[in-house]
mmCIF file of C-alpha atoms in Angstrom:
data_model
loop_
_atom_site.group_PDB
_atom_site.id
_atom_site.type_symbol
_atom_site.label_atom_id
_atom_site.label_comp_id
_atom_site.label_asym_id
_atom_site.label_seq_id
_atom_site.Cartn_x
_atom_site.Cartn_y
_atom_site.Cartn_z
ATOM 1 C CA UNK A 1 0.000 0.000 0.000
ATOM 2 C CA UNK A 2 1.218 3.516 -0.774
ATOM 3 C CA UNK A 3 2.232 5.981 1.912
ATOM 4 C CA UNK A 4 -0.998 7.912 1.310
ATOM 5 C CA UNK A 5 -3.037 4.744 1.814
ATOM 6 C CA UNK A 6 -1.180 3.936 5.029
ATOM 7 C CA UNK A 7 -1.876 7.432 6.330
ATOM 8 C CA UNK A 8 -5.584 6.976 5.578
ATOM 9 C CA UNK A 9 -5.632 3.707 7.547
ATOM 10 C CA UNK A 10 -3.719 5.403 10.370
ATOM 11 C CA UNK A 11 -6.239 8.280 10.548
ATOM 12 C CA UNK A 12 -9.193 5.880 10.432
ATOM 13 C CA UNK A 13 -7.644 3.894 13.291
ATOM 14 C CA UNK A 14 -7.202 7.051 15.339
ATOM 15 C CA UNK A 15 -10.876 7.943 14.852
ATOM 16 C CA UNK A 16 -11.958 4.370 15.628
ATOM 17 C CA UNK A 17 -9.808 4.295 18.780
ATOM 18 C CA UNK A 18 -11.293 7.552 20.038
ATOM 19 C CA UNK A 19 -14.848 6.340 19.422
ATOM 20 C CA UNK A 20 -14.132 2.829 20.678
ATOM 21 C CA UNK A 21 -12.646 3.957 23.979
ATOM 22 C CA UNK A 22 -15.809 5.980 24.703
ATOM 23 C CA UNK A 23 -18.591 3.858 23.198
ATOM 24 C CA UNK A 24 -17.214 0.473 24.290
ATOM 25 C CA UNK A 25 -16.224 1.612 27.798
ATOM 26 C CA UNK A 26 -19.308 -0.080 29.370
ATOM 27 C CA UNK A 27 -17.768 -3.467 28.467
ATOM 28 C CA UNK A 28 -15.352 -2.896 31.347
ATOM 29 C CA UNK A 29 -18.160 -3.191 33.922
ATOM 30 C CA UNK A 30 -20.393 -5.752 32.174
ATOM 31 C CA UNK A 31 -20.034 -9.502 32.049
ATOM 32 C CA UNK A 32 -18.635 -10.869 28.805
ATOM 33 C CA UNK A 33 -21.944 -12.435 27.728
ATOM 34 C CA UNK A 34 -23.926 -9.286 28.571
ATOM 35 C CA UNK A 35 -21.419 -7.182 26.658
ATOM 36 C CA UNK A 36 -21.668 -9.466 23.628
ATOM 37 C CA UNK A 37 -25.479 -9.266 23.625
ATOM 38 C CA UNK A 38 -25.489 -5.480 24.033
ATOM 39 C CA UNK A 39 -22.933 -4.880 21.279
ATOM 40 C CA UNK A 40 -24.721 -7.306 18.933
ATOM 41 C CA UNK A 41 -28.078 -5.586 19.452
ATOM 42 C CA UNK A 42 -26.699 -2.087 18.892
ATOM 43 C CA UNK A 43 -24.495 -3.025 15.937
ATOM 44 C CA UNK A 44 -27.285 -5.089 14.330
ATOM 45 C CA UNK A 45 -29.635 -2.106 14.602
ATOM 46 C CA UNK A 46 -27.055 0.321 13.172
ATOM 47 C CA UNK A 47 -26.216 -2.029 10.286
ATOM 48 C CA UNK A 48 -29.922 -2.400 9.515
ATOM 49 C CA UNK A 49 -30.376 1.374 9.343
ATOM 50 C CA UNK A 50 -27.228 1.720 7.246
ATOM 51 C CA UNK A 51 -28.515 -0.946 4.836
ATOM 52 C CA UNK A 52 -31.821 0.890 4.490
ATOM 53 C CA UNK A 53 -30.255 4.208 3.498
ATOM 54 C CA UNK A 54 -27.469 2.850 1.268
ATOM 55 C CA UNK A 55 -29.570 0.368 -0.739
ATOM 56 C CA UNK A 56 -32.194 0.772 -3.456
ATOM 57 C CA UNK A 57 -35.198 -0.195 -1.373
ATOM 58 C CA UNK A 58 -37.763 0.186 -4.171
ATOM 59 C CA UNK A 59 -35.760 -2.087 -6.507
ATOM 60 C CA UNK A 60 -35.348 -4.698 -3.773
ATOM 61 C CA UNK A 61 -39.101 -4.602 -3.115
ATOM 62 C CA UNK A 62 -39.879 -5.134 -6.801
ATOM 63 C CA UNK A 63 -37.542 -8.121 -7.005
ATOM 64 C CA UNK A 64 -38.942 -9.669 -3.820
ATOM 65 C CA UNK A 65 -42.518 -9.186 -5.064
ATOM 66 C CA UNK A 66 -41.543 -10.904 -8.312
ATOM 67 C CA UNK A 67 -40.062 -13.850 -6.419
ATOM 68 C CA UNK A 68 -43.260 -14.166 -4.354
ATOM 69 C CA UNK A 69 -45.344 -14.112 -7.529
ATOM 70 C CA UNK A 70 -43.224 -16.841 -9.126
ATOM 71 C CA UNK A 71 -43.436 -18.987 -5.990
ATOM 72 C CA UNK A 72 -47.213 -18.604 -6.089
ATOM 73 C CA UNK A 73 -47.209 -19.612 -9.760
ATOM 74 C CA UNK A 74 -45.278 -22.766 -8.879
ATOM 75 C CA UNK A 75 -47.990 -23.849 -6.471
ATOM 76 C CA UNK A 76 -50.916 -22.856 -8.737
ATOM 77 C CA UNK A 77 -49.571 -24.246 -12.023
ATOM 78 C CA UNK A 78 -47.551 -27.209 -10.831
ATOM 79 C CA UNK A 79 -49.002 -29.364 -13.603
ATOM 80 C CA UNK A 80 -47.534 -27.094 -16.281
ATOM 81 C CA UNK A 81 -43.876 -27.899 -16.914
ATOM 82 C CA UNK A 82 -43.366 -24.691 -18.900
ATOM 83 C CA UNK A 83 -44.723 -22.471 -16.121
ATOM 84 C CA UNK A 84 -42.770 -24.380 -13.474
ATOM 85 C CA UNK A 85 -39.467 -24.124 -15.325
ATOM 86 C CA UNK A 86 -40.019 -20.452 -16.115
ATOM 87 C CA UNK A 87 -40.912 -19.648 -12.496
ATOM 88 C CA UNK A 88 -37.914 -21.548 -11.148
ATOM 89 C CA UNK A 89 -35.603 -19.716 -13.542
ATOM 90 C CA UNK A 90 -37.069 -16.345 -12.540
ATOM 91 C CA UNK A 91 -36.730 -17.192 -8.837
ATOM 92 C CA UNK A 92 -33.038 -18.003 -9.287
ATOM 93 C CA UNK A 93 -32.570 -14.859 -11.365
ATOM 94 C CA UNK A 94 -34.319 -12.822 -8.668
ATOM 95 C CA UNK A 95 -31.982 -14.234 -6.031
ATOM 96 C CA UNK A 96 -28.979 -13.087 -8.068
ATOM 97 C CA UNK A 97 -30.573 -9.654 -8.480
ATOM 98 C CA UNK A 98 -30.990 -9.377 -4.699
ATOM 99 C CA UNK A 99 -27.313 -10.232 -4.243
ATOM 100 C CA UNK A 100 -26.348 -7.588 -6.810
ATOM 101 C CA UNK A 101 -28.544 -4.976 -5.117
ATOM 102 C CA UNK A 102 -26.872 -5.793 -1.799
ATOM 103 C CA UNK A 103 -23.347 -5.122 -3.095
ATOM 104 C CA UNK A 104 -23.536 -1.326 -2.717
ATOM 105 C CA UNK A 105 -24.611 -1.339 0.972
ATOM 106 C CA UNK A 106 -22.109 -4.116 1.714
ATOM 107 C CA UNK A 107 -19.287 -2.044 0.212
ATOM 108 C CA UNK A 108 -20.466 1.036 2.124
ATOM 109 C CA UNK A 109 -20.446 -0.884 5.406
ATOM 110 C CA UNK A 110 -17.160 -2.734 4.790
ATOM 111 C CA UNK A 111 -14.885 -0.032 6.214
ATOM 112 C CA UNK A 112 -16.869 0.751 9.409
ATOM 113 C CA UNK A 113 -17.424 -2.969 10.088
ATOM 114 C CA UNK A 114 -13.698 -3.678 9.659
ATOM 115 C CA UNK A 115 -12.847 -0.881 12.093
ATOM 116 C CA UNK A 116 -15.505 -2.118 14.542
ATOM 117 C CA UNK A 117 -14.112 -5.660 14.463
ATOM 118 C CA UNK A 118 -10.641 -4.268 15.158
ATOM 119 C CA UNK A 119 -11.960 -2.452 18.227
ATOM 120 C CA UNK A 120 -13.960 -5.445 19.463
ATOM 121 C CA UNK A 121 -10.897 -7.686 19.136
ATOM 122 C CA UNK A 122 -9.195 -5.531 21.779
ATOM 123 C CA UNK A 123 -11.911 -6.565 24.256
ATOM 124 C CA UNK A 124 -12.740 -10.111 23.186
ATOM 125 C CA UNK A 125 -9.704 -11.736 21.570
ATOM 126 C CA UNK A 126 -7.437 -11.924 24.629
ATOM 127 C CA UNK A 127 -7.787 -11.418 28.356
ATOM 128 C CA UNK A 128 -5.426 -9.318 30.504
ATOM 129 C CA UNK A 129 -2.773 -10.904 32.661
ATOM 130 C CA UNK A 130 -3.627 -11.712 36.253
ATOM 131 C CA UNK A 131 -1.349 -10.638 39.090
ATOM 132 C CA UNK A 132 1.370 -13.225 39.478
ATOM 133 C CA UNK A 133 0.841 -14.542 35.944
ATOM 134 C CA UNK A 134 3.733 -14.571 33.467
ATOM 135 C CA UNK A 135 3.887 -13.813 29.744
ATOM 136 C CA UNK A 136 6.490 -13.543 27.005
ATOM 137 C CA UNK A 137 7.281 -10.095 25.593
ATOM 138 C CA UNK A 138 8.853 -10.177 22.131
ATOM 139 C CA UNK A 139 10.608 -7.237 20.480
ATOM 140 C CA UNK A 140 11.138 -7.800 16.771
ATOM 141 C CA UNK A 141 13.899 -5.776 15.090
ATOM 142 C CA UNK A 142 13.738 -4.479 11.555
ATOM 143 C CA UNK A 143 15.373 -6.922 9.097
ATOM 144 C CA UNK A 144 18.745 -6.024 7.643
ATOM 145 C CA UNK A 145 18.507 -4.509 4.190
ATOM 146 C CA UNK A 146 20.870 -7.133 2.747
ATOM 147 C CA UNK A 147 23.526 -9.636 3.694
ATOM 148 C CA UNK A 148 26.168 -6.918 3.236
ATOM 149 C CA UNK A 149 24.349 -4.320 5.330
ATOM 150 C CA UNK A 150 26.942 -2.261 7.199
ATOM 151 C CA UNK A 151 24.815 -1.867 10.327
ATOM 152 C CA UNK A 152 25.621 -4.068 13.323
ATOM 153 C CA UNK A 153 23.322 -7.148 13.356
ATOM 154 C CA UNK A 154 22.263 -6.540 16.957
ATOM 155 C CA UNK A 155 21.715 -2.984 18.185
ATOM 156 C CA UNK A 156 21.885 -2.116 21.863
ATOM 157 C CA UNK A 157 18.527 -3.121 23.396
ATOM 158 C CA UNK A 158 17.543 -2.537 27.024
ATOM 159 C CA UNK A 159 14.267 -3.279 28.788
ATOM 160 C CA UNK A 160 13.654 -0.717 31.528
ATOM 161 C CA UNK A 161 12.591 -2.378 34.796
ATOM 162 C CA UNK A 162 8.985 -1.627 35.743
ATOM 163 C CA UNK A 163 7.222 -2.369 39.058
ATOM 164 C CA UNK A 164 4.071 -3.505 37.233
ATOM 165 C CA UNK A 165 5.850 -6.164 35.151
ATOM 166 C CA UNK A 166 9.068 -7.622 36.494
ATOM 167 C CA UNK A 167 11.432 -9.475 34.159
ATOM 168 C CA UNK A 168 11.961 -13.054 35.334
ATOM 169 C CA UNK A 169 13.844 -14.442 32.335
ATOM 170 C CA UNK A 170 15.765 -12.768 29.515
ATOM 171 C CA UNK A 171 16.759 -11.247 27.306
ATOM 172 C CA UNK A 172 16.815 -14.230 24.964
ATOM 173 C CA UNK A 173 17.893 -13.523 21.376
ATOM 174 C CA UNK A 174 16.634 -15.432 18.346
ATOM 175 C CA UNK A 175 19.008 -14.470 15.513
ATOM 176 C CA UNK A 176 17.066 -16.196 12.716
ATOM 177 C CA UNK A 177 13.989 -14.074 13.480
ATOM 178 C CA UNK A 178 15.809 -10.973 14.794
ATOM 179 C CA UNK A 179 13.741 -11.205 17.967
ATOM 180 C CA UNK A 180 14.557 -10.508 21.595
ATOM 181 C CA UNK A 181 12.298 -12.084 24.228
ATOM 182 C CA UNK A 182 11.735 -11.531 27.933
ATOM 183 C CA UNK A 183 9.526 -13.383 30.380
ATOM 184 C CA UNK A 184 7.689 -10.906 32.629
ATOM 185 C CA UNK A 185 5.523 -11.359 35.718
ATOM 186 C CA UNK A 186 2.469 -9.139 36.244
ATOM 187 C CA UNK A 187 2.437 -7.396 39.634
ATOM 188 C CA UNK A 188 -0.071 -4.517 39.558
ATOM 189 C CA UNK A 189 -3.556 -4.081 38.070
ATOM 190 C CA UNK A 190 -4.134 -1.498 35.358
ATOM 191 C CA UNK A 191 -2.667 -0.382 32.036
ATOM 192 C CA UNK A 192 1.066 0.189 32.293
ATOM 193 C CA UNK A 193 3.770 1.223 29.787
ATOM 194 C CA UNK A 194 6.738 -1.045 29.159
ATOM 195 C CA UNK A 195 9.748 0.931 27.954
ATOM 196 C CA UNK A 196 12.609 -0.229 25.749
ATOM 197 C CA UNK A 197 15.797 1.567 24.690
ATOM 198 C CA UNK A 198 17.088 0.598 21.245
ATOM 199 C CA UNK A 199 20.279 2.346 20.132
ATOM 200 C CA UNK A 200 19.479 5.306 22.354
ATOM 201 C CA UNK A 201 15.848 5.657 21.206
ATOM 202 C CA UNK A 202 12.976 4.902 23.572
ATOM 203 C CA UNK A 203 9.986 2.799 22.519
ATOM 204 C CA UNK A 204 6.994 1.769 24.621
ATOM 205 C CA UNK A 205 4.302 -0.919 24.675
ATOM 206 C CA UNK A 206 1.211 -1.090 26.882
ATOM 207 C CA UNK A 207 0.562 -4.059 29.153
ATOM 208 C CA UNK A 208 -2.898 -4.792 30.626
ATOM 209 C CA UNK A 209 -3.179 -6.455 34.041
ATOM 210 C CA UNK A 210 -6.395 -7.172 35.924
ATOM 211 C CA UNK A 211 -9.284 -9.547 36.582
ATOM 212 C CA UNK A 212 -12.044 -7.566 34.899
ATOM 213 C CA UNK A 213 -12.767 -7.228 31.189
ATOM 214 C CA UNK A 214 -10.156 -4.838 29.801
ATOM 215 C CA UNK A 215 -9.031 -3.421 26.488
ATOM 216 C CA UNK A 216 -6.025 -5.571 25.574
ATOM 217 C CA UNK A 217 -3.533 -4.618 22.865
ATOM 218 C CA UNK A 218 -1.533 -7.722 22.021
ATOM 219 C CA UNK A 219 0.862 -6.064 19.610
ATOM 220 C CA UNK A 220 2.244 -2.676 18.739
ATOM 221 C CA UNK A 221 2.618 -3.353 15.005
ATOM 222 C CA UNK A 222 4.678 -2.286 12.062
ATOM 223 C CA UNK A 223 3.208 0.246 9.656
ATOM 224 C CA UNK A 224 1.386 -2.039 7.220
ATOM 225 C CA UNK A 225 -2.323 -1.827 6.539
ATOM 226 C CA UNK A 226 -3.106 -5.380 7.694
ATOM 227 C CA UNK A 227 -1.082 -5.076 10.905
ATOM 228 C CA UNK A 228 -2.664 -1.710 11.728
ATOM 229 C CA UNK A 229 -6.209 -3.003 11.157
ATOM 230 C CA UNK A 230 -5.710 -6.140 13.267
ATOM 231 C CA UNK A 231 -3.804 -4.316 16.046
ATOM 232 C CA UNK A 232 -5.325 -0.822 16.069
ATOM 233 C CA UNK A 233 -4.819 0.322 19.660
ATOM 234 C CA UNK A 234 -1.225 1.575 19.601
ATOM 235 C CA UNK A 235 0.661 3.756 17.147
ATOM 236 C CA UNK A 236 2.546 1.627 14.593
ATOM 237 C CA UNK A 237 6.301 1.754 14.082
ATOM 238 C CA UNK A 238 7.204 3.662 10.930
ATOM 239 C CA UNK A 239 9.568 2.425 8.248
ATOM 240 C CA UNK A 240 12.584 4.254 9.710
ATOM 241 C CA UNK A 241 12.231 2.666 13.151
ATOM 242 C CA UNK A 242 14.776 -0.016 14.144
ATOM 243 C CA UNK A 243 11.882 -1.826 15.861
ATOM 244 C CA UNK A 244 9.351 -3.670 13.701
ATOM 245 C CA UNK A 245 6.915 -4.724 16.429
ATOM 246 C CA UNK A 246 6.537 -5.433 20.149
ATOM 247 C CA UNK A 247 4.167 -8.211 21.185
ATOM 248 C CA UNK A 248 2.870 -9.632 24.473
ATOM 249 C CA UNK A 249 1.590 -13.214 24.505
ATOM 250 C CA UNK A 250 -1.664 -12.700 26.400
ATOM 251 C CA UNK A 251 -3.858 -15.701 27.192
ATOM 252 C CA UNK A 252 -6.742 -16.224 24.759
ATOM 253 C CA UNK A 253 -10.221 -15.717 26.154
ATOM 254 C CA UNK A 254 -12.194 -18.920 26.574
ATOM 255 C CA UNK A 255 -15.638 -17.522 27.416
ATOM 256 C CA UNK A 256 -18.611 -18.651 25.355
ATOM 257 C CA UNK A 257 -19.460 -15.945 22.824
ATOM 258 C CA UNK A 258 -16.144 -14.135 23.200
ATOM 259 C CA UNK A 259 -12.563 -15.253 22.948
ATOM 260 C CA UNK A 260 -10.640 -17.495 20.613
ATOM 261 C CA UNK A 261 -11.023 -17.263 16.870
ATOM 262 C CA UNK A 262 -14.811 -17.706 16.707
ATOM 263 C CA UNK A 263 -16.020 -14.535 18.416
ATOM 264 C CA UNK A 264 -16.449 -12.673 15.056
ATOM 265 C CA UNK A 265 -18.735 -15.528 13.926
ATOM 266 C CA UNK A 266 -20.816 -15.247 17.110
ATOM 267 C CA UNK A 267 -21.014 -11.466 16.690
ATOM 268 C CA UNK A 268 -22.031 -11.768 13.033
ATOM 269 C CA UNK A 269 -24.747 -14.342 13.758
ATOM 270 C CA UNK A 270 -26.165 -12.392 16.722
ATOM 271 C CA UNK A 271 -26.109 -9.064 14.828
ATOM 272 C CA UNK A 272 -27.765 -10.667 11.781
ATOM 273 C CA UNK A 273 -30.531 -12.136 13.950
ATOM 274 C CA UNK A 274 -31.173 -8.699 15.451
ATOM 275 C CA UNK A 275 -31.207 -7.041 12.016
ATOM 276 C CA UNK A 276 -33.589 -9.597 10.479
ATOM 277 C CA UNK A 277 -35.855 -9.480 13.548
ATOM 278 C CA UNK A 278 -36.200 -5.690 13.370
ATOM 279 C CA UNK A 279 -36.445 -5.273 9.588
ATOM 280 C CA UNK A 280 -40.271 -5.142 9.775
ATOM 281 C CA UNK A 281 -40.237 -2.514 12.520
ATOM 282 C CA UNK A 282 -37.989 -0.216 10.466
ATOM 283 C CA UNK A 283 -39.583 -1.206 7.132
ATOM 284 C CA UNK A 284 -36.355 -2.370 5.551
ATOM 285 C CA UNK A 285 -36.386 -4.533 2.438
ATOM 286 C CA UNK A 286 -33.547 -7.072 2.483
#
């Protein structure tokens, strides 16, 4: 992606982070299941309204009425092969027309939904560390430009000691991946900065510790569009930075409805049920 495109993604992330920190703040005091239900209801309602005003409702209604008429013809003229085949063909054609008419609203909602999923992943993908629990912190250095790069292969890297997260093991270097790892133990609840000095420059990464539902940023990423969308909470490292990313191996959530890799599926199903249930109330043709 071009630099201009990366800047657009960066600005969108900044807007999404500002909105997400305010609008999703109630998740901190709600149970995980209650939070999932609340978010699904609100997002399903908003997506329904967005679909209504970004789609051609009159065209969708005409196509749906045509499909109903053809289904009625199938039941009334089932003895006529010609009518049956024609009605079946028109029903299939109508289904494809409905899909085509849905493309515009889907494209309009693609960006906000992607940003929303990025924000929800901060709450539902991983859980914060508990006091006394340990995790691996990995700092990944920028790859050398070539095998004859004149820069030293390993810059000076120091992990500042922090009361909230004490280093128990490390640093451990992995030359093949240009990674430096530390094992840290969580000691104090809250969001705390971890600070690293690389060749005289300071870089930081947030760590989340606590028993309640918290906003958890697993990785401070490099400046690529995919990394920024999947890890939106912290500012990415630019191309000139000697650090490519800093990552904390948080435990994956295991709650039903949130956690793991299936929470987006649960959210999508719950939001779709809400949208389809309310389409009559808001007079939305889908």
